[in-house]
Amino acid sequence: MCGIVGYIGKKHRAQSVLLDGLRRLEYRGYDSAGIAFHDEKKVISCRAQGKVAKLEQKVLKTEKEGVVGIAHTRWATHGKPSVRNAHPHRAGKIHLVHNGIIENYSLLKKELEKKGHVFTSDTDTEVIAHLIEQENKKYDFEHAVIRAAAKLQGAYGIVVMHADEPQKLIALRESSPLVLGIGKEAFILASDASAIVSYTKRVVYIDDGEMVVLTPHEYHVENMERIKQNKSEEILQWDEKQAQKEGYAHFMLKEIHDQPHSIADAMRGRIDVAHGTVKLGGLASVSDRLRDIKRVIFVSCGTSYNAGLVGEYMFEEFSGIPTEVEYASEFRYRTPIVDENTAVIAISQSGETADTLAAVREAKSQGALTLGIVNAVGSTIARETDAGIYNHAGPEIGVASTKAFTSQLVILALFAVLLGRQRSLSLVRGKEILAELAKIPKQVEAILTQEKAIKKLAKKYAKYENFFYLGRKYNYPIAIEGALKIKEISYVHAESYPMGELKHGPIALIDKQFPSVVLAPKDSVYDKTLSGIEEIKARSGKVLVVTTEGAKEVKRHADDVIILPQTIEMLTPLLAVIPLQVFSYYVGVSRGLDVDQPRNLAKSVTVE
Ligand code: AGP
């Protein structure tokens, strides 16, 4: 997700208001930034790679202000972080900033190039500017924006400026947030209220399919059929710090709640249900090599390693390729036996984890095909692997990984289907998996409505100093991830085991002071998991069970139950991890800890 800001007003304050807005939005993305404002003679545009401070150094030299302007701080989705890919993007007299992902940008780009348009960046955003310019040859500014938007597929929040119309600013929203601040002498548009709240608390939330047309004196909102919309003004209840968290107490809780969107974004434009397969553009260059792959090794750390454990089950079951998962910190010091038919897949949210990067380099030196599943576009691992897939989860600020993890699972599921459909996975099975995957964002939303009940459970269990986290098959990695979450944000000791392993020793620890969190969805190993729960109860152990609708038997044995919607076994991890994230968050909060920045931890471990 990126930060966008627009300003139009009676006073010449565009540059200062826009830069101030970017500073407050920098948490949304910070690999490059840019600004364009009109000083009533011409448009002054300035872009810089790196943080907003870099841009400020460049733009303050202009010593100009303006009455209208746009600005952007980037979290790259298409095209690595650089000045040429930084927003605002321009096409002729059209200047534009964008937050979102345009799925059909490459097709539109080809059509525009045939009409003589010349592109200067690798971004999807620049296509929007050229589309508007093309339409503006025949239609006025507003209508050109509407007609261009009608051609776009994907998510966008855009703010557009026209060099010949400095008294006008247009914004449009489809699936990416856009809020309008109504000041005494100016209007401010932004991706979220944190860029607005210090100027005004009067806001109008723009909805999908709406266009805002602003002048320094008034604004109006239209839908895509050009029908004026009556919008209600609201008064912000937040201060600026809260606004960055959109009212949530911590970034971690905000990111947990962002998962219906981030999971949808991870699959956006990548699912082809009709053919029961997926389109992963980032792997196009190695598509043939993927057909020859005889072995897969995931290399990663921490939560990303746990995603690899889920991927192992998915790849073996659906692509039929022998798969293993290695701690990157171990892989790099072993003598791994890899060859050109081995795919070594690095999973990394930051794309900068030193151990994972070293493992990639080791694999590459041995001739393996190296691939990345990375969130940070243009990061070192993304650049050093032969090809890869981006998460599109946006910046993850909380140190404890949540939305990046579930978007990794989505990508692993898509990847398993892609490889499977190159081999023996049937069209019918492929369609079924993708149809179930498409339901996940809504199912996650449904689970999050249980937040209050899970918070209550967290308060009840926060007094314990030790936990077991237990699961079988697809849910064993989720037991490991749940144990990691509660360890890292509440400093509670938690061990995870395959449920079947408990009786081989660990069960000696069970007593009234040693509760177990058990993942027991109604799946192929449900009955086996049930017997494990009975073993724990027989030793007076407390059991909090995460199960699915219809699993009546388990309720008889559990002390507490969290119910999930039913999905196919391969996708249950995407649902089962959600309550564990919420549970560990509230255990940490009830212990009065800084859940966004836990002690001893860093968001990206770039040292050995
Ligand atoms: C997860 O909650 C932790 N912050 C940590 O384990 C993290 O997953 C690990 O350091 C790997 O980071 P990466 O995904 O950026 O490579």
Coordinates of C-alpha atoms and ligand atoms in Angstrom, one line a residue:
M1 CA 0.0 0.0 0.0
C2 CA 1.2 3.5 -0.8
G3 CA 0.5 6.9 0.7
I4 CA -1.2 9.5 -1.6
V5 CA -1.9 13.1 -0.8
G6 CA -3.7 15.9 -2.9
Y7 CA -4.1 19.6 -2.0
I8 CA -6.1 22.4 -3.5
G9 CA -6.8 25.7 -1.8
K10 CA -7.0 29.4 -1.8
K11 CA -3.6 29.7 -0.2
H12 CA -0.2 28.9 -1.8
R13 CA 0.6 26.1 0.5
A14 CA 0.6 23.0 -1.7
Q15 CA 4.2 22.1 -1.2
S16 CA 4.3 22.4 2.6
V17 CA 1.0 20.6 3.1
L18 CA 1.9 17.8 0.7
L19 CA 5.3 17.2 2.2
D20 CA 3.8 17.2 5.7
G21 CA 1.2 14.7 4.5
L22 CA 3.8 12.4 3.1
R23 CA 5.7 12.4 6.4
R24 CA 2.6 11.3 8.2
L25 CA 1.9 8.6 5.6
E26 CA 5.4 7.3 5.4
Y27 CA 4.5 4.2 7.5
R28 CA 2.4 3.1 4.5
G29 CA 5.4 2.8 2.2
Y30 CA 8.8 4.4 2.1
D31 CA 11.0 3.2 -0.8
S32 CA 10.6 6.3 -2.9
A33 CA 8.5 9.5 -2.9
G34 CA 7.5 12.4 -5.2
I35 CA 5.5 15.6 -5.5
A36 CA 4.0 17.7 -8.3
F37 CA 2.4 21.1 -7.7
H38 CA 1.2 23.9 -9.9
D39 CA 2.6 27.4 -9.2
E40 CA 0.0 28.9 -11.5
K41 CA 2.5 29.1 -14.3
K42 CA 3.6 25.5 -14.7
V43 CA 3.8 22.2 -12.9
I44 CA 6.9 21.6 -10.8
S45 CA 7.6 17.9 -10.3
C46 CA 10.2 16.3 -8.1
R47 CA 10.8 12.6 -7.2
A48 CA 13.4 10.8 -5.1
Q49 CA 14.4 7.3 -4.2
G50 CA 14.3 6.6 -0.4
K51 CA 12.4 8.3 2.4
V52 CA 10.5 11.5 2.2
A53 CA 13.4 13.4 3.7
K54 CA 15.4 12.7 0.5
L55 CA 12.5 14.3 -1.5
E56 CA 12.4 17.3 0.8
Q57 CA 16.1 18.0 0.2
K58 CA 15.3 18.1 -3.6
V59 CA 12.0 20.0 -3.6
L60 CA 12.8 22.7 -1.0
K61 CA 15.4 24.0 -3.5
T62 CA 12.6 25.1 -5.8
E63 CA 11.5 27.6 -3.1
K64 CA 8.1 27.6 -4.7
E65 CA 4.6 26.9 -3.4
G66 CA 1.5 26.2 -5.3
V67 CA -2.3 26.2 -5.1
V68 CA -2.8 22.7 -6.2
G69 CA -0.6 19.6 -6.0
I70 CA -0.3 15.8 -5.5
A71 CA 2.3 13.7 -3.7
H72 CA 3.1 10.1 -3.1
T73 CA 5.2 7.8 -0.9
R74 CA 5.7 4.4 -2.4
W75 CA 5.5 0.8 -1.4
A76 CA 6.5 -0.8 -4.7
T77 CA 4.3 -3.4 -6.3
H78 CA 5.4 -3.2 -10.0
G79 CA 8.8 -1.9 -10.8
K80 CA 11.6 -1.7 -8.3
P81 CA 12.2 1.3 -6.1
S82 CA 13.8 4.0 -8.2
V83 CA 13.3 7.6 -9.3
R84 CA 11.9 6.5 -12.6
N85 CA 9.3 4.4 -10.9
A86 CA 8.4 6.9 -8.2
H87 CA 5.1 8.7 -8.5
P88 CA 3.7 11.2 -9.6
H89 CA 3.6 9.7 -13.0
R90 CA 3.0 11.9 -16.0
A91 CA 1.6 11.7 -19.5
G92 CA 1.6 15.0 -21.3
K93 CA -0.4 17.4 -19.2
I94 CA -1.7 14.7 -16.9
H95 CA 0.1 14.2 -13.5
L96 CA -1.1 11.4 -11.2
V97 CA -0.5 9.4 -8.0
H98 CA -1.9 6.0 -7.3
N99 CA -2.3 3.5 -4.5
G100 CA -3.3 0.0 -5.5
I101 CA -2.6 -2.7 -8.1
I102 CA -3.8 -2.6 -11.8
E103 CA -4.2 -6.2 -12.9
N104 CA -4.6 -5.5 -16.6
Y105 CA -1.9 -2.9 -16.9
S106 CA 0.4 -4.8 -19.4
L107 CA -2.5 -5.3 -21.9
L108 CA -3.5 -1.6 -21.6
K109 CA 0.2 -0.6 -22.0
K110 CA 0.6 -2.6 -25.2
E111 CA -2.6 -0.9 -26.6
L112 CA -1.4 2.5 -25.7
E113 CA 2.1 1.9 -27.1
K114 CA 0.4 1.0 -30.4
K115 CA -1.2 4.4 -30.3
G116 CA 2.2 6.0 -29.9
H117 CA 2.4 6.4 -26.2
V118 CA 6.0 6.2 -24.8
F119 CA 6.5 4.9 -21.3
T120 CA 9.3 5.8 -19.0
S121 CA 8.7 3.5 -16.0
D122 CA 8.0 -0.2 -15.2
T123 CA 4.9 0.7 -13.2
D124 CA 1.3 -0.1 -13.6
T125 CA 0.5 3.4 -12.5
E126 CA 1.9 5.2 -15.5
V127 CA -0.6 3.3 -17.7
I128 CA -3.4 5.2 -15.9
A129 CA -1.8 8.6 -16.7
H130 CA -1.5 7.7 -20.4
L131 CA -5.1 6.3 -20.5
I132 CA -6.4 9.6 -19.2
E133 CA -4.2 11.6 -21.6
Q134 CA -5.5 9.5 -24.5
E135 CA -9.2 10.0 -23.5
N136 CA -8.5 13.7 -22.9
K137 CA -7.8 14.1 -26.6
K138 CA -11.6 13.8 -27.1
Y139 CA -13.2 14.4 -23.7
D140 CA -12.9 17.0 -21.0
F141 CA -10.8 16.3 -17.9
E142 CA -13.5 14.8 -15.7
H143 CA -14.9 12.6 -18.5
A144 CA -11.4 11.5 -19.6
V145 CA -10.8 10.3 -16.0
I146 CA -14.1 8.4 -15.9
R147 CA -13.5 6.7 -19.3
A148 CA -10.0 5.7 -18.4
A149 CA -11.1 4.3 -15.1
A150 CA -13.7 2.2 -16.9
K151 CA -10.9 0.3 -18.6
L152 CA -9.0 -0.5 -15.4
Q153 CA -9.2 -3.9 -13.6
G154 CA -7.9 -4.0 -10.0
A155 CA -7.6 -1.7 -7.1
Y156 CA -6.9 2.1 -7.2
G157 CA -7.1 5.2 -5.3
I158 CA -5.8 8.0 -7.6
V159 CA -5.4 11.8 -7.5
V160 CA -5.0 13.5 -10.9
M161 CA -3.9 17.0 -11.8
H162 CA -4.1 18.7 -15.3
A163 CA -1.3 21.2 -16.2
D164 CA -3.9 23.4 -18.0
E165 CA -6.5 23.3 -15.2
P166 CA -4.7 24.5 -12.0
Q167 CA -8.0 25.3 -10.4
K168 CA -9.1 21.6 -10.5
L169 CA -8.1 18.4 -8.8
I170 CA -9.8 15.0 -9.4
A171 CA -9.7 11.8 -7.3
L172 CA -11.2 8.4 -7.9
R173 CA -11.5 5.3 -5.7
E174 CA -11.9 1.6 -6.4
S175 CA -10.9 -0.8 -3.6
S176 CA -8.1 1.4 -2.2
P177 CA -8.9 3.9 0.6
L178 CA -9.4 7.6 -0.1
V179 CA -10.5 10.3 2.3
L180 CA -11.3 13.9 1.7
G181 CA -10.5 16.5 4.4
I182 CA -12.6 19.7 4.4
G183 CA -10.5 22.7 5.7
K184 CA -11.5 26.3 6.0
E185 CA -9.5 27.4 3.0
A186 CA -8.4 24.2 1.4
F187 CA -9.3 20.6 0.6
I188 CA -6.9 17.7 1.3
L189 CA -7.2 14.2 -0.2
A190 CA -5.3 11.3 1.3
S191 CA -5.1 7.5 1.6
D192 CA -5.9 7.8 5.2
A193 CA -6.7 10.4 7.8
S194 CA -3.3 10.6 9.3
A195 CA -2.3 13.1 6.6
I196 CA -5.4 15.2 7.2
V197 CA -6.1 15.2 10.9
S198 CA -3.7 18.0 11.8
Y199 CA -5.4 20.4 9.4
T200 CA -9.1 19.4 9.8
K201 CA -11.2 16.8 11.5
R202 CA -14.0 17.3 9.0
V203 CA -13.8 14.4 6.5
V204 CA -15.8 12.7 3.8
Y205 CA -15.0 9.0 3.1
I206 CA -15.0 8.3 -0.6
D207 CA -16.6 5.0 -1.6
D208 CA -15.8 2.6 -4.5
G209 CA -16.8 3.8 -7.9
E210 CA -16.9 7.4 -6.8
M211 CA -15.0 10.4 -8.4
V212 CA -14.4 13.6 -6.4
V213 CA -14.0 16.9 -8.4
L214 CA -12.4 19.7 -6.4
T215 CA -11.8 23.4 -6.9
P216 CA -10.3 25.8 -4.3
H217 CA -13.9 26.8 -3.3
E218 CA -16.0 23.6 -3.5
Y219 CA -16.1 19.9 -4.2
H220 CA -18.7 17.4 -5.5
V221 CA -18.8 13.6 -5.8
E222 CA -20.1 11.7 -8.8
N223 CA -20.5 8.0 -9.5
M224 CA -19.2 6.4 -12.6
E225 CA -22.4 7.3 -14.5
R226 CA -21.7 11.0 -13.6
I227 CA -24.6 11.2 -11.2
K228 CA -23.9 13.5 -8.3
Q229 CA -23.7 11.7 -4.9
N230 CA -24.8 13.2 -1.6
K231 CA -22.0 12.4 0.9
S232 CA -22.2 12.9 4.7
E233 CA -19.4 14.7 6.4
E234 CA -17.9 12.9 9.5
I235 CA -15.8 14.3 12.4
L236 CA -12.5 12.4 13.0
Q237 CA -12.3 11.0 16.5
W238 CA -8.6 10.2 16.1
D239 CA -5.4 12.1 16.8
E240 CA -2.6 11.7 14.2
K241 CA -0.8 8.8 15.8
Q242 CA -4.0 6.8 16.1
A243 CA -4.9 7.7 12.5
Q244 CA -1.7 5.9 11.2
K245 CA -3.2 2.8 12.9
E246 CA -6.6 3.8 11.6
G247 CA -7.9 3.8 15.2
Y248 CA -6.4 0.4 16.2
A249 CA -4.3 0.3 19.4
H250 CA -1.3 -1.3 17.6
F251 CA -0.1 -1.8 14.1
M252 CA -0.2 -5.6 14.8
L253 CA -3.9 -5.5 15.5
K254 CA -4.5 -3.3 12.4
E255 CA -2.5 -5.8 10.3
I256 CA -4.4 -8.7 11.7
H257 CA -7.6 -7.0 10.6
D258 CA -6.1 -6.0 7.3
Q259 CA -5.9 -9.7 6.3
P260 CA -9.2 -10.0 4.4
H261 CA -7.7 -7.3 2.1
S262 CA -4.1 -8.5 2.0
I263 CA -5.2 -12.1 1.3
A264 CA -7.4 -10.8 -1.5
D265 CA -4.5 -8.7 -2.9
A266 CA -2.2 -11.8 -2.8
M267 CA -4.6 -13.6 -5.2
R268 CA -5.8 -10.5 -7.2
G269 CA -5.4 -11.1 -10.9
R270 CA -3.7 -14.4 -10.3
I271 CA -6.6 -16.9 -10.3
D272 CA -8.0 -18.4 -13.5
V273 CA -11.0 -20.4 -12.1
A274 CA -12.3 -21.3 -15.6
H275 CA -9.1 -23.2 -16.4
G276 CA -8.5 -24.3 -12.9
T277 CA -5.1 -22.7 -12.9
V278 CA -3.2 -19.5 -11.9
K279 CA -1.2 -16.8 -13.5
L280 CA 2.0 -15.9 -11.7
G281 CA 3.6 -13.3 -13.9
G282 CA 6.8 -13.3 -11.8
L283 CA 7.5 -16.9 -12.8
A284 CA 6.8 -16.5 -16.6
S285 CA 10.5 -16.4 -17.3
V286 CA 11.2 -19.8 -15.7
S287 CA 7.9 -21.5 -16.6
D288 CA 9.7 -24.2 -18.7
R289 CA 12.3 -24.9 -16.0
L290 CA 9.5 -25.4 -13.5
R291 CA 8.2 -28.3 -15.6
D292 CA 11.6 -30.1 -15.1
I293 CA 11.8 -29.5 -11.4
K294 CA 12.2 -32.8 -9.5
R295 CA 12.7 -31.4 -6.0
V296 CA 11.8 -28.3 -4.0
I297 CA 13.6 -26.9 -0.9
F298 CA 12.1 -24.0 1.0
V299 CA 14.7 -21.9 2.8
S300 CA 13.5 -19.3 5.3
C301 CA 13.4 -18.2 8.9
G302 CA 10.9 -17.7 11.7
T303 CA 7.3 -17.2 10.6
S304 CA 8.4 -17.5 6.9
Y305 CA 9.9 -20.9 7.8
N306 CA 6.5 -21.9 9.2
A307 CA 4.9 -20.8 5.9
G308 CA 7.3 -23.1 4.2
L309 CA 6.2 -26.0 6.4
V310 CA 2.6 -25.5 5.2
G311 CA 4.0 -25.2 1.6
E312 CA 5.6 -28.6 2.0
Y313 CA 2.3 -30.3 2.6
M314 CA 0.6 -28.4 -0.2
F315 CA 3.4 -29.1 -2.8
E316 CA 3.6 -32.8 -2.0
E317 CA -0.1 -33.3 -2.1
F318 CA -1.0 -31.2 -5.1
S319 CA 2.1 -30.9 -7.3
G320 CA 3.6 -34.4 -6.5
I321 CA 7.1 -32.9 -6.2
P322 CA 9.3 -34.1 -3.3
T323 CA 9.5 -31.1 -1.0
E324 CA 11.5 -30.2 2.1
V325 CA 11.9 -27.2 4.3
E326 CA 15.2 -26.0 5.7
Y327 CA 16.1 -23.3 8.2
A328 CA 18.1 -20.9 6.1
S329 CA 20.6 -20.5 8.9
E330 CA 21.3 -24.3 8.8
F331 CA 21.0 -24.8 5.0
R332 CA 23.8 -22.3 4.4
Y333 CA 26.3 -24.4 6.5
R334 CA 25.4 -27.8 5.3
T335 CA 26.6 -29.4 2.1
P336 CA 23.2 -29.3 0.4
I337 CA 22.8 -31.7 -2.6
V338 CA 21.1 -29.6 -5.2
D339 CA 21.2 -29.5 -9.0
E340 CA 19.6 -27.7 -11.9
N341 CA 16.4 -29.7 -11.3
T342 CA 16.1 -28.5 -7.7
A343 CA 14.1 -25.4 -7.0
V344 CA 15.3 -23.6 -3.9
I345 CA 12.5 -21.2 -2.8
A346 CA 13.3 -18.4 -0.4
I347 CA 10.3 -17.1 1.6
S348 CA 10.9 -13.7 3.1
Q349 CA 8.7 -10.8 4.0
S350 CA 11.5 -8.3 4.1
G351 CA 13.6 -9.8 1.4
E352 CA 16.7 -8.8 3.4
T353 CA 17.1 -11.6 6.0
A354 CA 20.8 -12.4 6.0
D355 CA 20.4 -16.1 6.6
T356 CA 17.9 -16.5 3.8
L357 CA 20.0 -14.4 1.4
A358 CA 23.0 -16.5 2.2
A359 CA 21.0 -19.7 1.5
V360 CA 19.9 -18.3 -1.8
R361 CA 23.5 -17.5 -2.8
E362 CA 24.7 -21.0 -1.7
A363 CA 21.9 -22.7 -3.7
K364 CA 22.7 -20.5 -6.7
S365 CA 26.4 -21.5 -6.6
Q366 CA 25.3 -25.1 -6.7
G367 CA 23.2 -24.5 -9.9
A368 CA 19.8 -24.7 -8.4
L369 CA 16.8 -22.7 -9.7
T370 CA 16.4 -20.0 -7.0
L371 CA 12.9 -18.5 -6.5
G372 CA 11.6 -15.9 -4.1
I373 CA 8.3 -15.4 -2.3
V374 CA 8.9 -11.8 -1.1
N375 CA 6.8 -8.9 0.2
A376 CA 9.3 -6.0 -0.3
V377 CA 9.6 -5.3 -4.0
G378 CA 13.1 -4.7 -5.2
S379 CA 14.6 -6.2 -2.0
T380 CA 17.9 -8.1 -2.2
I381 CA 16.4 -11.5 -2.2
A382 CA 13.9 -10.5 -4.8
R383 CA 16.7 -9.2 -7.0
E384 CA 19.1 -12.1 -6.5
T385 CA 16.7 -15.0 -7.1
D386 CA 16.1 -16.1 -10.7
A387 CA 12.4 -15.3 -10.5
G388 CA 9.7 -14.9 -7.9
I389 CA 6.3 -13.9 -6.7
Y390 CA 5.5 -10.7 -4.7
N391 CA 3.0 -10.9 -1.8
H392 CA 1.4 -7.5 -2.4
A393 CA 0.7 -7.4 1.4
G394 CA 1.9 -3.8 1.8
P395 CA 4.3 -2.8 4.6
E396 CA 4.1 -4.9 7.7
I397 CA 5.0 -2.6 10.6
G398 CA 4.4 -4.8 13.6
V399 CA 7.5 -6.9 14.3
A400 CA 5.3 -10.0 14.7
S401 CA 4.5 -11.1 11.2
T402 CA 0.7 -11.7 10.6
K403 CA -0.6 -10.5 7.2
A404 CA 2.6 -11.3 5.4
F405 CA 2.3 -14.9 6.7
T406 CA -1.2 -15.4 5.4
S407 CA -0.3 -13.9 2.1
Q408 CA 2.7 -16.3 1.9
L409 CA 0.2 -19.1 2.4
V410 CA -2.0 -17.8 -0.4
I411 CA 1.0 -17.7 -2.8
L412 CA 2.1 -21.2 -1.8
A413 CA -1.4 -22.5 -2.5
L414 CA -1.3 -20.7 -5.9
F415 CA 2.2 -22.0 -6.6
A416 CA 1.1 -25.6 -5.7
V417 CA -1.8 -25.4 -8.1
L418 CA 0.4 -24.0 -10.9
L419 CA 3.0 -26.8 -10.5
G420 CA 0.2 -29.4 -10.1
R421 CA -1.6 -28.3 -13.2
Q422 CA 1.7 -28.6 -15.1
R423 CA 1.7 -32.2 -13.8
S424 CA -1.2 -34.4 -12.8
L425 CA -3.5 -32.1 -10.9
S426 CA -6.9 -32.3 -12.6
L427 CA -8.9 -29.3 -13.9
V428 CA -11.8 -30.3 -11.6
R429 CA -9.5 -30.3 -8.5
G430 CA -7.7 -27.1 -9.6
K431 CA -11.1 -25.4 -9.9
E432 CA -12.2 -26.6 -6.5
I433 CA -9.1 -25.4 -4.8
L434 CA -9.3 -21.9 -6.4
A435 CA -13.0 -21.6 -5.7
E436 CA -12.4 -22.4 -2.0
L437 CA -9.4 -20.0 -2.0
A438 CA -11.6 -17.2 -3.3
K439 CA -13.9 -17.6 -0.3
I440 CA -11.0 -17.2 2.3
P441 CA -11.1 -13.3 2.6
K442 CA -14.8 -13.4 3.7
Q443 CA -14.2 -16.3 6.0
V444 CA -11.3 -14.5 7.7
E445 CA -13.6 -11.5 8.1
A446 CA -16.1 -13.8 9.8
I447 CA -13.5 -15.2 12.2
L448 CA -12.4 -11.6 13.1
T449 CA -15.9 -10.9 14.3
Q450 CA -15.0 -13.3 17.2
E451 CA -12.3 -10.9 18.4
K452 CA -14.1 -10.0 21.7
A453 CA -14.6 -13.7 22.6
I454 CA -11.0 -14.5 21.8
K455 CA -9.9 -11.4 23.8
K456 CA -11.8 -12.9 26.8
L457 CA -10.0 -16.2 26.4
A458 CA -6.7 -14.5 26.2
K459 CA -7.4 -12.8 29.5
K460 CA -8.4 -16.2 31.0
Y461 CA -5.2 -17.9 29.8
A462 CA -2.7 -14.9 30.2
K463 CA -1.8 -16.1 33.8
Y464 CA -0.1 -19.3 32.5
E465 CA 3.6 -19.3 31.9
N466 CA 3.7 -22.4 29.7
F467 CA 1.7 -23.7 26.8
F468 CA 1.7 -26.6 24.3
Y469 CA 0.5 -25.8 20.8
L470 CA -0.5 -29.0 19.0
G471 CA -1.8 -30.0 15.6
R472 CA -1.6 -32.6 12.9
K473 CA -0.7 -32.5 9.2
Y474 CA -1.5 -29.0 7.7
N475 CA -2.2 -27.7 11.2
Y476 CA 1.1 -28.8 12.8
P477 CA 2.9 -25.8 11.1
I478 CA 0.1 -23.5 12.4
A479 CA 0.7 -24.9 15.9
I480 CA 4.4 -23.9 15.5
E481 CA 3.4 -20.5 14.2
G482 CA 0.9 -20.0 17.1
A483 CA 3.6 -20.9 19.6
L484 CA 6.1 -18.5 18.0
K485 CA 3.5 -15.6 18.1
I486 CA 2.8 -16.0 21.8
K487 CA 6.5 -16.4 22.6
E488 CA 7.6 -13.3 20.7
I489 CA 4.9 -10.9 21.8
S490 CA 4.0 -12.0 25.3
Y491 CA 7.3 -13.7 26.4
V492 CA 5.4 -16.8 27.5
H493 CA 7.1 -20.2 27.0
A494 CA 5.2 -22.2 24.3
E495 CA 6.3 -25.5 22.7
S496 CA 4.7 -27.0 19.6
Y497 CA 4.5 -30.7 18.7
P498 CA 2.7 -32.8 16.1
M499 CA -0.3 -34.0 18.2
G500 CA 0.9 -37.6 17.6
E501 CA 4.2 -36.9 19.3
L502 CA 2.8 -35.9 22.7
K503 CA 2.7 -39.4 24.1
H504 CA 6.4 -39.9 23.2
G505 CA 7.6 -37.8 26.2
P506 CA 6.3 -34.2 26.2
I507 CA 3.0 -35.3 27.8
A508 CA 5.0 -35.6 31.1
L509 CA 4.8 -31.8 31.3
I510 CA 1.0 -31.7 31.3
D511 CA -0.7 -30.6 34.5
K512 CA -3.3 -27.9 35.6
Q513 CA -0.7 -25.2 35.1
F514 CA 0.3 -26.3 31.6
P515 CA -2.6 -25.7 29.1
S516 CA -2.6 -26.8 25.5
V517 CA -3.9 -25.0 22.4
V518 CA -5.0 -27.7 20.0
L519 CA -5.9 -27.2 16.3
A520 CA -8.6 -29.8 15.6
P521 CA -10.6 -28.9 12.4
K522 CA -13.0 -31.5 11.0
D523 CA -10.4 -33.0 8.6
S524 CA -8.8 -36.3 7.7
V525 CA -7.0 -36.5 11.1
Y526 CA -9.8 -35.1 13.3
D527 CA -10.5 -38.4 15.1
K528 CA -6.8 -38.9 15.8
T529 CA -6.5 -35.4 17.2
L530 CA -9.6 -36.1 19.4
S531 CA -7.8 -39.0 21.1
G532 CA -4.8 -36.7 21.8
I533 CA -7.2 -34.2 23.5
E534 CA -8.6 -37.0 25.7
E535 CA -5.0 -38.0 26.7
I536 CA -4.4 -34.4 27.8
K537 CA -7.7 -34.2 29.7
A538 CA -6.9 -37.5 31.5
R539 CA -3.9 -35.7 33.0
S540 CA -5.9 -32.6 34.1
G541 CA -4.5 -30.5 31.3
K542 CA -6.7 -27.5 30.2
V543 CA -7.4 -27.5 26.4
L544 CA -8.3 -24.6 24.2
V545 CA -9.4 -26.1 20.9
V546 CA -9.6 -24.4 17.5
T547 CA -12.1 -26.4 15.4
T548 CA -14.5 -26.0 12.6
E549 CA -18.3 -25.8 12.3
G550 CA -19.9 -29.2 12.8
A551 CA -17.2 -30.7 15.0
K552 CA -19.5 -31.5 17.8
E553 CA -17.5 -34.3 19.6
V554 CA -14.6 -32.0 20.4
K555 CA -16.7 -29.6 22.3
R556 CA -17.3 -32.4 24.9
H557 CA -13.6 -32.5 25.8
A558 CA -12.5 -28.9 25.4
D559 CA -12.4 -26.4 28.2
D560 CA -12.8 -23.6 25.6
V561 CA -13.5 -23.7 21.8
I562 CA -13.0 -21.3 18.9
I563 CA -15.0 -22.2 15.8
L564 CA -13.8 -21.7 12.3
P565 CA -15.7 -21.8 9.0
Q566 CA -15.2 -25.0 7.1
T567 CA -12.8 -25.1 4.1
I568 CA -10.7 -27.7 2.3
E569 CA -7.9 -29.2 4.4
M570 CA -5.1 -27.5 2.3
L571 CA -6.5 -24.0 3.1
T572 CA -7.4 -24.5 6.8
P573 CA -4.1 -23.0 7.9
L574 CA -5.2 -19.7 6.5
L575 CA -8.1 -19.7 8.8
A576 CA -6.7 -21.5 11.8
V577 CA -3.8 -19.0 12.3
I578 CA -6.2 -16.0 12.6
P579 CA -7.5 -16.8 16.2
L580 CA -4.0 -17.7 17.3
Q581 CA -2.7 -14.2 16.1
V582 CA -5.6 -12.5 18.0
F583 CA -5.1 -14.7 21.1
S584 CA -1.4 -14.0 21.3
Y585 CA -2.0 -10.3 20.7
Y586 CA -4.4 -10.0 23.6
V587 CA -2.2 -12.1 25.9
G588 CA 0.6 -9.7 25.2
V589 CA -1.6 -6.7 25.7
S590 CA -3.0 -8.1 29.0
R591 CA 0.6 -8.4 30.2
G592 CA 1.1 -4.8 29.4
L593 CA 3.8 -5.4 26.7
D594 CA 4.7 -3.5 23.6
V595 CA 3.3 -5.9 21.1
D596 CA 4.5 -3.8 18.1
Q597 CA 8.1 -3.8 19.2
P598 CA 8.7 -6.8 21.4
R599 CA 12.0 -6.8 23.4
N600 CA 15.1 -8.3 21.7
L601 CA 13.5 -8.5 18.3
A602 CA 13.9 -6.6 15.0
K603 CA 11.5 -6.5 12.0
S604 CA 14.2 -7.6 9.6
V605 CA 17.2 -9.6 10.8
T606 CA 19.8 -8.5 8.4
V607 CA 22.7 -9.8 10.4
E608 CA 23.8 -13.5 11.0
Ligands
AGP1 C1 7.9 -13.3 12.8 O1 6.9 -12.9 13.6 C2 9.3 -12.7 13.2 N1 9.2 -11.3 13.1 C3 10.5 -13.4 12.5 O2 10.5 -14.7 12.8 C4 10.5 -13.3 10.9 O3 9.5 -14.1 10.4 C5 11.8 -13.8 10.4 O4 12.8 -13.0 11.0 C6 11.9 -13.9 8.9 O5 11.8 -12.6 8.4 P1 11.6 -12.4 6.8 O6 10.3 -13.0 6.5 O7 11.6 -10.9 6.6 O8 12.7 -13.1 6.1

